[in-house]
PDB file of C-alpha atoms and ligand atoms in Angstrom:
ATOM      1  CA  UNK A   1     137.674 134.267 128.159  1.00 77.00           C
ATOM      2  CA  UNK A   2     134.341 133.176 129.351  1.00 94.00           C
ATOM      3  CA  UNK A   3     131.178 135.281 129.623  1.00 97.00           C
ATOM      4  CA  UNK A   4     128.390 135.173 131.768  1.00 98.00           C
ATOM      5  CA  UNK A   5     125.523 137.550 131.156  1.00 98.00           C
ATOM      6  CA  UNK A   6     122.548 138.271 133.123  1.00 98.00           C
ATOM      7  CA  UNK A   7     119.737 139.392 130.655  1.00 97.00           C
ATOM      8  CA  UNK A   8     116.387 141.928 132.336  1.00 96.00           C
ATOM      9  CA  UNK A   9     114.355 143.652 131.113  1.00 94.00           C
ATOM     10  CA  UNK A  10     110.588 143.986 131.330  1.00 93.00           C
ATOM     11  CA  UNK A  11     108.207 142.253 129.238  1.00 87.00           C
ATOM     12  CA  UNK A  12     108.610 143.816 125.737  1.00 88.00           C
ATOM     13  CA  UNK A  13     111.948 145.244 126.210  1.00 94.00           C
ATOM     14  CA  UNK A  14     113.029 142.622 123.504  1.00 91.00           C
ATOM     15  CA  UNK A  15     115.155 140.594 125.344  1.00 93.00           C
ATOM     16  CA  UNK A  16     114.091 137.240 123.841  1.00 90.00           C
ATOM     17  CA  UNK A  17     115.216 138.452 120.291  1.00 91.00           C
ATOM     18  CA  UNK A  18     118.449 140.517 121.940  1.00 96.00           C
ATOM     19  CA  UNK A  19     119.230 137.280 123.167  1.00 96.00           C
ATOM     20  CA  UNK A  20     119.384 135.940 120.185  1.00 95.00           C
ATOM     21  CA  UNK A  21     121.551 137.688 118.349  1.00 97.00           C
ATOM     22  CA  UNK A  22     124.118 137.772 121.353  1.00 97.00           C
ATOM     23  CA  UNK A  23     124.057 134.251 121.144  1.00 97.00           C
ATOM     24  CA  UNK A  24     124.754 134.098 117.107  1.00 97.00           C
ATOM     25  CA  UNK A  25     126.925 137.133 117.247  1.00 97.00           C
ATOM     26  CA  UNK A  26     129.965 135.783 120.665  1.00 97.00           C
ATOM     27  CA  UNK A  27     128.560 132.350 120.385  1.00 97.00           C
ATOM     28  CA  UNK A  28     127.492 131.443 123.746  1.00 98.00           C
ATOM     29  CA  UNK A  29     123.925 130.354 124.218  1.00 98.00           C
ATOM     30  CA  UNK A  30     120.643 131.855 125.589  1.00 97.00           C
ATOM     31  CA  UNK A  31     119.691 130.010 129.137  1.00 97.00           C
ATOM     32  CA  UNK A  32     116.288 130.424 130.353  1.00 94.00           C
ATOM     33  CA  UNK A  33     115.335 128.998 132.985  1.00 95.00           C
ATOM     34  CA  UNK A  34     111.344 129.444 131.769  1.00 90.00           C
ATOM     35  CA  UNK A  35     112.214 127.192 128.743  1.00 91.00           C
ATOM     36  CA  UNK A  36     114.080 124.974 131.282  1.00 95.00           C
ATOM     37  CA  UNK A  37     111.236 124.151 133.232  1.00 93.00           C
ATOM     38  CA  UNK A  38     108.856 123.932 130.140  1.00 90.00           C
ATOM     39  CA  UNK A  39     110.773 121.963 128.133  1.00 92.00           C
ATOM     40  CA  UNK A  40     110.303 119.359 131.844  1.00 91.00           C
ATOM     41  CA  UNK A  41     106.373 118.768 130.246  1.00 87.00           C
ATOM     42  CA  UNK A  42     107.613 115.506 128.186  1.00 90.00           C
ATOM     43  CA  UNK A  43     109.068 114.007 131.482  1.00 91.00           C
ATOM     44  CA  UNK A  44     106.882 112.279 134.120  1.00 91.00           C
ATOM     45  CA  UNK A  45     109.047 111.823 137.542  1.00 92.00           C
ATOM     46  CA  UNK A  46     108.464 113.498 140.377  1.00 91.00           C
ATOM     47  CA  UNK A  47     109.783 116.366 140.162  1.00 90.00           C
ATOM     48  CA  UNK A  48     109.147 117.275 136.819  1.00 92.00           C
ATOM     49  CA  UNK A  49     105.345 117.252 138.155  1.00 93.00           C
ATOM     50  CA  UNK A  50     105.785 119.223 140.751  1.00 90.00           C
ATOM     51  CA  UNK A  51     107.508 121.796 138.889  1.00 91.00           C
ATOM     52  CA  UNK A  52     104.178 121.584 136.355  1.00 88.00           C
ATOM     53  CA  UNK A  53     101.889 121.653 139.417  1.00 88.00           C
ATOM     54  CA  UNK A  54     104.042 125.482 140.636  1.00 87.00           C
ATOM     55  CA  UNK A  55     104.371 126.993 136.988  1.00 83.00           C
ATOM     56  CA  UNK A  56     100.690 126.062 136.197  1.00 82.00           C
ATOM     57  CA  UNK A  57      99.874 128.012 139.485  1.00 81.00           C
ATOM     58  CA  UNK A  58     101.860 130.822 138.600  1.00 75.00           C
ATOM     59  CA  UNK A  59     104.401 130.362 141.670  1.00 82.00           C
ATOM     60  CA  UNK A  60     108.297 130.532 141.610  1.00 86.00           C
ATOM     61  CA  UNK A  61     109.436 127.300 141.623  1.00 93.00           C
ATOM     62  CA  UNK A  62     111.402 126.735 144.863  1.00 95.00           C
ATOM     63  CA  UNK A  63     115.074 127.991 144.746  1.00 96.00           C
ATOM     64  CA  UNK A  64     116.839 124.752 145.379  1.00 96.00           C
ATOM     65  CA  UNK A  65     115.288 122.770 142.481  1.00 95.00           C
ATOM     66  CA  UNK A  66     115.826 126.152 140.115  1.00 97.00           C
ATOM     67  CA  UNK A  67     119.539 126.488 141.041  1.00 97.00           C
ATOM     68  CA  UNK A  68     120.102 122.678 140.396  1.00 95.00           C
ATOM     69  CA  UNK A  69     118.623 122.955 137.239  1.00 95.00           C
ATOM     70  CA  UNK A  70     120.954 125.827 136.239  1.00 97.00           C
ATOM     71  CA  UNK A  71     123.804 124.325 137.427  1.00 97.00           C
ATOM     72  CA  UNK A  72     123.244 121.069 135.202  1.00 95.00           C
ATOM     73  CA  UNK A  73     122.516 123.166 132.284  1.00 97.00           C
ATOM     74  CA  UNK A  74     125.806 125.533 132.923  1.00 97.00           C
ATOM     75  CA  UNK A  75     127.757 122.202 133.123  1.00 96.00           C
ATOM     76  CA  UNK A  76     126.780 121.087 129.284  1.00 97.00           C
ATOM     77  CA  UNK A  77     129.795 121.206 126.611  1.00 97.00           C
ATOM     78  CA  UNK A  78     127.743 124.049 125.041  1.00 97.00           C
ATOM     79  CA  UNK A  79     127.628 126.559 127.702  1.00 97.00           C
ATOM     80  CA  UNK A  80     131.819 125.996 128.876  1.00 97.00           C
ATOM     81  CA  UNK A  81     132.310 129.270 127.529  1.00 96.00           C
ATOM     82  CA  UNK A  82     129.570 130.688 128.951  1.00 98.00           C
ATOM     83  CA  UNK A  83     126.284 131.662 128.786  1.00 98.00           C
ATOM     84  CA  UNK A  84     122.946 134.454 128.680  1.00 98.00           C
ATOM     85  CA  UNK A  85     120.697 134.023 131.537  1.00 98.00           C
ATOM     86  CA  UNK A  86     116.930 134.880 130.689  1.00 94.00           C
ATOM     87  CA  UNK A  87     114.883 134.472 133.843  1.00 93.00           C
ATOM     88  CA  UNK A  88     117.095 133.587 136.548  1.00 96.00           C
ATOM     89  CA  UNK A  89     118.453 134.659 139.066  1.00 97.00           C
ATOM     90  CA  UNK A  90     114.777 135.866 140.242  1.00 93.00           C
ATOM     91  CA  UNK A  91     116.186 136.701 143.452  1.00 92.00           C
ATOM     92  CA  UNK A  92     118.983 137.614 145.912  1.00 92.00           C
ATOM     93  CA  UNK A  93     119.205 133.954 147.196  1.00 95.00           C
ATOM     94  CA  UNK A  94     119.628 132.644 143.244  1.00 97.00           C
ATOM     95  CA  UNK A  95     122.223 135.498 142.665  1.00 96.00           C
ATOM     96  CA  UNK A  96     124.150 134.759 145.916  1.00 96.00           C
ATOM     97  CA  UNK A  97     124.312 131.102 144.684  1.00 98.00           C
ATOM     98  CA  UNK A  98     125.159 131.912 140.904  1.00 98.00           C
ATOM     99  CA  UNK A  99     127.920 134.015 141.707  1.00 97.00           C
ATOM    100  CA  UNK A 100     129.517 131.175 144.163  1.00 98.00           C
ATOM    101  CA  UNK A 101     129.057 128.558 141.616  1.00 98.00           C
ATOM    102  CA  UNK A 102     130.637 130.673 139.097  1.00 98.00           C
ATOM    103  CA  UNK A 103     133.435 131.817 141.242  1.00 97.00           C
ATOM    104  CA  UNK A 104     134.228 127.735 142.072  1.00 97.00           C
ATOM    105  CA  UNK A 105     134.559 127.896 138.075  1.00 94.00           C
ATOM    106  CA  UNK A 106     136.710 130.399 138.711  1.00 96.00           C
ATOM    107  CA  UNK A 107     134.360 132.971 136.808  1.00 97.00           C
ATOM    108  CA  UNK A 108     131.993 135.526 137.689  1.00 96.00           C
ATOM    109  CA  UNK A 109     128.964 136.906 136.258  1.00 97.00           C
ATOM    110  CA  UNK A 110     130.287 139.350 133.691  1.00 97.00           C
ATOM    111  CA  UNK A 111     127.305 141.858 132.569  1.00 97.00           C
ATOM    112  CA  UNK A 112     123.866 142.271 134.003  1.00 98.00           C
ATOM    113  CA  UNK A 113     122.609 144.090 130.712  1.00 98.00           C
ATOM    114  CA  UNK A 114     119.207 146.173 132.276  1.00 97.00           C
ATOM    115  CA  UNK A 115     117.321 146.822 128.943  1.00 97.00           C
ATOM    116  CA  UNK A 116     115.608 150.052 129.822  1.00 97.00           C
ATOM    117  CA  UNK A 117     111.850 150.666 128.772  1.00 97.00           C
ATOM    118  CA  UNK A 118     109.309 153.019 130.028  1.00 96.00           C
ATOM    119  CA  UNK A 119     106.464 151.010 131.759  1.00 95.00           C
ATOM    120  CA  UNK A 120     103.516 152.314 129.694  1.00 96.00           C
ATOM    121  CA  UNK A 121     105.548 151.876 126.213  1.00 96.00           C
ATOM    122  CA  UNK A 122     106.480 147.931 127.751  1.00 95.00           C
ATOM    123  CA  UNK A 123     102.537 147.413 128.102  1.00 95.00           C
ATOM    124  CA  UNK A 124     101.728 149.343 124.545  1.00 95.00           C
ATOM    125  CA  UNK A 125     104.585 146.533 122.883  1.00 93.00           C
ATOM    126  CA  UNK A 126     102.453 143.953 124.652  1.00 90.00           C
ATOM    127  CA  UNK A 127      99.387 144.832 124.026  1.00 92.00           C
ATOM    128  CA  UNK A 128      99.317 146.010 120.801  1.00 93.00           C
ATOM    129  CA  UNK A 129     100.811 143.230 119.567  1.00 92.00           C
ATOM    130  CA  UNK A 130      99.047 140.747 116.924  1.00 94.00           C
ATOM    131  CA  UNK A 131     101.182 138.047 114.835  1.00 92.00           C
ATOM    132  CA  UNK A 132     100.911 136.656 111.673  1.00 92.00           C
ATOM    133  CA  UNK A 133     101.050 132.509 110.453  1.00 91.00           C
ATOM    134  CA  UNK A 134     104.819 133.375 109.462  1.00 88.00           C
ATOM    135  CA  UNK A 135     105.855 135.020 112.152  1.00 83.00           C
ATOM    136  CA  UNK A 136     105.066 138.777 111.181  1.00 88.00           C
ATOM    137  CA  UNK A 137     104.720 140.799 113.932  1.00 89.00           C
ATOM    138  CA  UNK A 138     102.568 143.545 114.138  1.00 94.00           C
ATOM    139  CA  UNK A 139     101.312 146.486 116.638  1.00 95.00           C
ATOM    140  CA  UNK A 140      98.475 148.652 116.575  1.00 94.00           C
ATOM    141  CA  UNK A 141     100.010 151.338 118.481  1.00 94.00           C
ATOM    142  CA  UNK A 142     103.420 151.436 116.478  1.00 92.00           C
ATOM    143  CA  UNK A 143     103.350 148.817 113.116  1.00 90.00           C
ATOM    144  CA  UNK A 144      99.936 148.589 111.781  1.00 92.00           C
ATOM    145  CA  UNK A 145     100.397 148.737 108.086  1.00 92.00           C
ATOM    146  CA  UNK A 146      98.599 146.567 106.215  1.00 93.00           C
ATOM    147  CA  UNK A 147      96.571 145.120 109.223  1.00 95.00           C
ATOM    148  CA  UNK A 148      93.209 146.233 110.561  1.00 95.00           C
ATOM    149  CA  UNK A 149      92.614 146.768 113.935  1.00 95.00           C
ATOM    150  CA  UNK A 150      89.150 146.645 115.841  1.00 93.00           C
ATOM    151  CA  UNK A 151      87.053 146.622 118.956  1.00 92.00           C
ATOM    152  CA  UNK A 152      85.114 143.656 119.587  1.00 91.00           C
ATOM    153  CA  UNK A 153      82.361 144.315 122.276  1.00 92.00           C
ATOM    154  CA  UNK A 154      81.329 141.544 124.220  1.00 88.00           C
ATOM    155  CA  UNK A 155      77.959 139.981 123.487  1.00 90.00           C
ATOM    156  CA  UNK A 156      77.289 139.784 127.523  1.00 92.00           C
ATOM    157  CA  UNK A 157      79.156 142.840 128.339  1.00 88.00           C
ATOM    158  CA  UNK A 158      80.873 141.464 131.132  1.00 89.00           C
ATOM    159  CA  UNK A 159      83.991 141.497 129.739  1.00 84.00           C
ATOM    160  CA  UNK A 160      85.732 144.623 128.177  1.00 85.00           C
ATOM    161  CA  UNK A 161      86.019 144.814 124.341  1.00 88.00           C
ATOM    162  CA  UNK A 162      88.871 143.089 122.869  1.00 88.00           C
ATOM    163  CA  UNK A 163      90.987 144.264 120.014  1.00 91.00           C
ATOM    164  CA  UNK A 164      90.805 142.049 117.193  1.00 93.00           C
ATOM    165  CA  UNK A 165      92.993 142.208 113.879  1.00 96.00           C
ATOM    166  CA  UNK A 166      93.569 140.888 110.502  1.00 96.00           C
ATOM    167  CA  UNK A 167      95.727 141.757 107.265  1.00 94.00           C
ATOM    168  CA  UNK A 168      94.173 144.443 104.957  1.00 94.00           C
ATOM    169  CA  UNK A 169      93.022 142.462 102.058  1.00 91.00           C
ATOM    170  CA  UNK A 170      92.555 138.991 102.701  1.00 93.00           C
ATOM    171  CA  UNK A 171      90.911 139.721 106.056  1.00 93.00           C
ATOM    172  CA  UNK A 172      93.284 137.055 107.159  1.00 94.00           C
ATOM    173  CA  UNK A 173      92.664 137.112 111.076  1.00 94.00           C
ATOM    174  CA  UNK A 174      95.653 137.532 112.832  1.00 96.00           C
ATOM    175  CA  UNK A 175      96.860 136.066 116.404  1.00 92.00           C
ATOM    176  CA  UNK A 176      97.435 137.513 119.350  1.00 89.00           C
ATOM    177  CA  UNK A 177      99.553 135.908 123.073  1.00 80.00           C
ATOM    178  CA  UNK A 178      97.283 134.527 124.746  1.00 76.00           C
ATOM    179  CA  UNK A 179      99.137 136.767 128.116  1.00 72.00           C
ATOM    180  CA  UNK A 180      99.000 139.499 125.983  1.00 77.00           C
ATOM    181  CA  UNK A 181      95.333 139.510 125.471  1.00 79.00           C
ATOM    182  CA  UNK A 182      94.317 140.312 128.747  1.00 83.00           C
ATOM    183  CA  UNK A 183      95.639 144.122 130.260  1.00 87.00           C
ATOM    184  CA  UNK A 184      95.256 142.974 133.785  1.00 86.00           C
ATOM    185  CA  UNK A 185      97.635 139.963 132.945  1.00 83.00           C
ATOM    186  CA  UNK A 186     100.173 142.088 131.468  1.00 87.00           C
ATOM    187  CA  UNK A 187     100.288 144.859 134.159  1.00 89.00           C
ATOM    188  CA  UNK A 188     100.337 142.332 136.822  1.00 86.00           C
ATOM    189  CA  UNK A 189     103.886 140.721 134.888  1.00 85.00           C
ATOM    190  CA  UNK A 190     105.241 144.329 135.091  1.00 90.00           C
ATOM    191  CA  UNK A 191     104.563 144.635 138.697  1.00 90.00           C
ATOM    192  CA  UNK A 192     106.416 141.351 138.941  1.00 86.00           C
ATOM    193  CA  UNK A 193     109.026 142.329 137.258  1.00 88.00           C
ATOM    194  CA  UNK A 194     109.459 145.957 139.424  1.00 91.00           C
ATOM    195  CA  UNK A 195     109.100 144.258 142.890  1.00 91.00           C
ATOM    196  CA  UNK A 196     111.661 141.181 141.838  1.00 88.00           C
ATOM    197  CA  UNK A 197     114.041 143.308 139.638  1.00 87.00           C
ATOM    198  CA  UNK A 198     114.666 146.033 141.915  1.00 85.00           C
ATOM    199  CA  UNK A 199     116.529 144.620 144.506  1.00 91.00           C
ATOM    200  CA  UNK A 200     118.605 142.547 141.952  1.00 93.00           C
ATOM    201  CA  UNK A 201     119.549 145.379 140.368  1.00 92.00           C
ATOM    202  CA  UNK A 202     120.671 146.889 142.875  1.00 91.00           C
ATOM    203  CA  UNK A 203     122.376 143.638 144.362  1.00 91.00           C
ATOM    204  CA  UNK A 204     124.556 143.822 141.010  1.00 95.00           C
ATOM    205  CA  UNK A 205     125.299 147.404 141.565  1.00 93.00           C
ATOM    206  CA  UNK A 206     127.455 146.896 144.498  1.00 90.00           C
ATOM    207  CA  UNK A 207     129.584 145.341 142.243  1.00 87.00           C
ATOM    208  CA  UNK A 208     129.464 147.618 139.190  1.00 90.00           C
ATOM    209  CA  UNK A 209     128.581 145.386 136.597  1.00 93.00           C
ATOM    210  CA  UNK A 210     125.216 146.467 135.661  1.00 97.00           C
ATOM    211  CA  UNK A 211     125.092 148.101 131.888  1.00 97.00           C
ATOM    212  CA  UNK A 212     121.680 149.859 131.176  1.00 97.00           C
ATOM    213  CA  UNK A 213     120.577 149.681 127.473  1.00 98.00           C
ATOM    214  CA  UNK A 214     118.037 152.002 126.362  1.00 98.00           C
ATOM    215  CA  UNK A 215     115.374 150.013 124.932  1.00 98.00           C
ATOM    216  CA  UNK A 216     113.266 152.448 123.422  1.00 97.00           C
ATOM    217  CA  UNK A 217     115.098 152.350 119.975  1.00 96.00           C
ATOM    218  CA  UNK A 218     114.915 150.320 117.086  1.00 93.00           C
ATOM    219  CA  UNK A 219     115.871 146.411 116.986  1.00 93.00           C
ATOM    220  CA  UNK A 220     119.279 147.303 115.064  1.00 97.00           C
ATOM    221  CA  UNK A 221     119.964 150.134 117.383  1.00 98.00           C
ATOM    222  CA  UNK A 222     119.377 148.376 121.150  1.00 98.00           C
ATOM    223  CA  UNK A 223     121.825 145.702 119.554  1.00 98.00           C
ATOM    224  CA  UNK A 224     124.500 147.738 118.170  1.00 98.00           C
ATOM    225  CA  UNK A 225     124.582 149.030 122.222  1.00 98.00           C
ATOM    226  CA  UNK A 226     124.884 145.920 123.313  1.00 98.00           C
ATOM    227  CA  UNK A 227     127.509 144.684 121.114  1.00 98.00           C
ATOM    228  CA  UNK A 228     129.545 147.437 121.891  1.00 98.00           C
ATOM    229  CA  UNK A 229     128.683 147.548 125.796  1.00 97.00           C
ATOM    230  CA  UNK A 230     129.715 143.854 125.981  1.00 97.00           C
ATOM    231  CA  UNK A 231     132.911 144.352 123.379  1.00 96.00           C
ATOM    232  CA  UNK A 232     134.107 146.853 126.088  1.00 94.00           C
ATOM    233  CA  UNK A 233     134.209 144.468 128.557  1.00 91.00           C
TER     234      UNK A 233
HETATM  235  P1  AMP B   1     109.299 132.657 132.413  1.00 55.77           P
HETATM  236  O1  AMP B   1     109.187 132.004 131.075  1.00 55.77           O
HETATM  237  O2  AMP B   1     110.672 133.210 132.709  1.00 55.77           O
HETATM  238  O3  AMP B   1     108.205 133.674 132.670  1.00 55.77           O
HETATM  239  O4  AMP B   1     109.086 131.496 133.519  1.00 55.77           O
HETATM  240  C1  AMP B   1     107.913 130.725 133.550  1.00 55.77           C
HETATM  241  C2  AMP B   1     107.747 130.096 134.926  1.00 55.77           C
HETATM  242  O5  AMP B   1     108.889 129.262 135.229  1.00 55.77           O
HETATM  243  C3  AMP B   1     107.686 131.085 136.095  1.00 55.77           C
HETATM  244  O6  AMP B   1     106.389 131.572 136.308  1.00 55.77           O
HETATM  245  C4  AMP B   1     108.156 130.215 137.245  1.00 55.77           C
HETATM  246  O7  AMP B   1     107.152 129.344 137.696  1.00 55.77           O
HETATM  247  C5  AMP B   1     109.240 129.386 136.602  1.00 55.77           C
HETATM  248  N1  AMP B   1     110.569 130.052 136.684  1.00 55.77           N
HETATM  249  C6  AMP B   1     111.315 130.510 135.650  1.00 55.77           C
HETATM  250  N2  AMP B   1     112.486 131.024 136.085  1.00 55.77           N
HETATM  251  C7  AMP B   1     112.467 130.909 137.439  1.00 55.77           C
HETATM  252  C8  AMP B   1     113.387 131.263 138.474  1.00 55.77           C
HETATM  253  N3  AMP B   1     114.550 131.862 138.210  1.00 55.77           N
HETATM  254  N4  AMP B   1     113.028 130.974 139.750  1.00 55.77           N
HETATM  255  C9  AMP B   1     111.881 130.371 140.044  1.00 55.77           C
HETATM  256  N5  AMP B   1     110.961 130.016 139.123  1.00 55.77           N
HETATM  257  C10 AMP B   1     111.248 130.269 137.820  1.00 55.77           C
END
């Protein structure tokens, strides 16, 4: 049996590492369209520009040249059993058109898995967060052992201080996102996400196959919810 899941959640729900392990654990692989349409930077046609040109403005890309690009990837030898969607649909039109495609496949979009997070935790995950060379991952509001946290104020004060951080010790500075540096960025994602979400949530509602994931739990925890939720199926 094939299976198609639709992957949302807002930005530090956890989805990109979620995805991850749904991929290693039923073997069918993560599609986003985000990495999609980055991965378009080595090419130099046409269209690969303009797509550069929207995402570099911060626009949707248009919904024809989105759904063509899913379709391509969905026809690869990896995804024939199916596949996670991270990003896309982004809206009723994309949905309407998945769910056709998938139907002429004679499939259908399985589970839209809603990971659940409060808005002001999501923003605390993103903001908080700092990273080390290895890949550590850090958080001054939940993980900051080992790593000191501080307010840098800005020489000019026209900016607002930013949090700064480094491991205990070696004073070994320590990276943050580049979106997650700025609060105004990150709140301005989450109201992205509410206004486009919304209606797709409830667009997958009508036809029941929306499973809500509480998201507020540990990494091992949100899994085990989804492995069951999607075991059910
Ligand atoms: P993401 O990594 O999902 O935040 O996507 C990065 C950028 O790629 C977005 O800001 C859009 O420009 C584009 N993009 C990704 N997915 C979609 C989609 N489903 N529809 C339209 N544009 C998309």
């Amino acid at each position: 049996m094939s299976l198609y899941v639709i992957l949302m959640g807002v930005q530090g729900a956890g989805k990109g590492l979620q995805a991850r392990l749904i991929e290693d654990h039923f073997g069918i692989p993560q599609v986003s369209t985000g990495d999609l349409f980055r991965a378009m930077r080595a090419r130099t046609d046409d269209l690969a520009r303009k797509v550069q040109d929207i995402m570099a403005s911060g626009q949707l890309v248009d919904d024809d040249t989105t759904n063509a690009i899913v379709v391509d990837r969905l026809a690869q030898a990896d995804a024939q059993n199916g596949v996670i969607l991270d990003g896309y649909p982004r809206n009723q039109v994309q949905a309407a058109f998945l769910e056709t495609h998938l139907s002429e496949k004679d499939a259908r979009v399985n589970a839209v898995l809603l990971l659940e997070l409060d808005l002001y935790t999501a923003f605390k995950r993103a903001f908080g967060r700092v990273t080390d060379a290895n890949g550590g991952s850090y958080n001054c509001y939940y993980n900051a052992n080992g790593v000191d946290f501080s307010w840098l104020q800005d020489e000019s004060e026209r900016f607002p201080p930013r949090l700064a951080a480094s491991l205990r010790g070696s004073h070994t500075p320590l990276k943050r996102r580049p979106d997650d540096a700025s609060a105004d960025a990150i709140i301005q994602r989450i109201d992205t996400f509410l206004e486009t979400t919304q209606p797709l949530i409830s667009h997958f509602e009508a036809s029941g196959s929306v499973l809500k994931i509480n998201a507020d739990q540990s990494i091992d925890a949100v899994w085990s919810d989804i492995r069951l939720a999607l075991e059910r199926l």
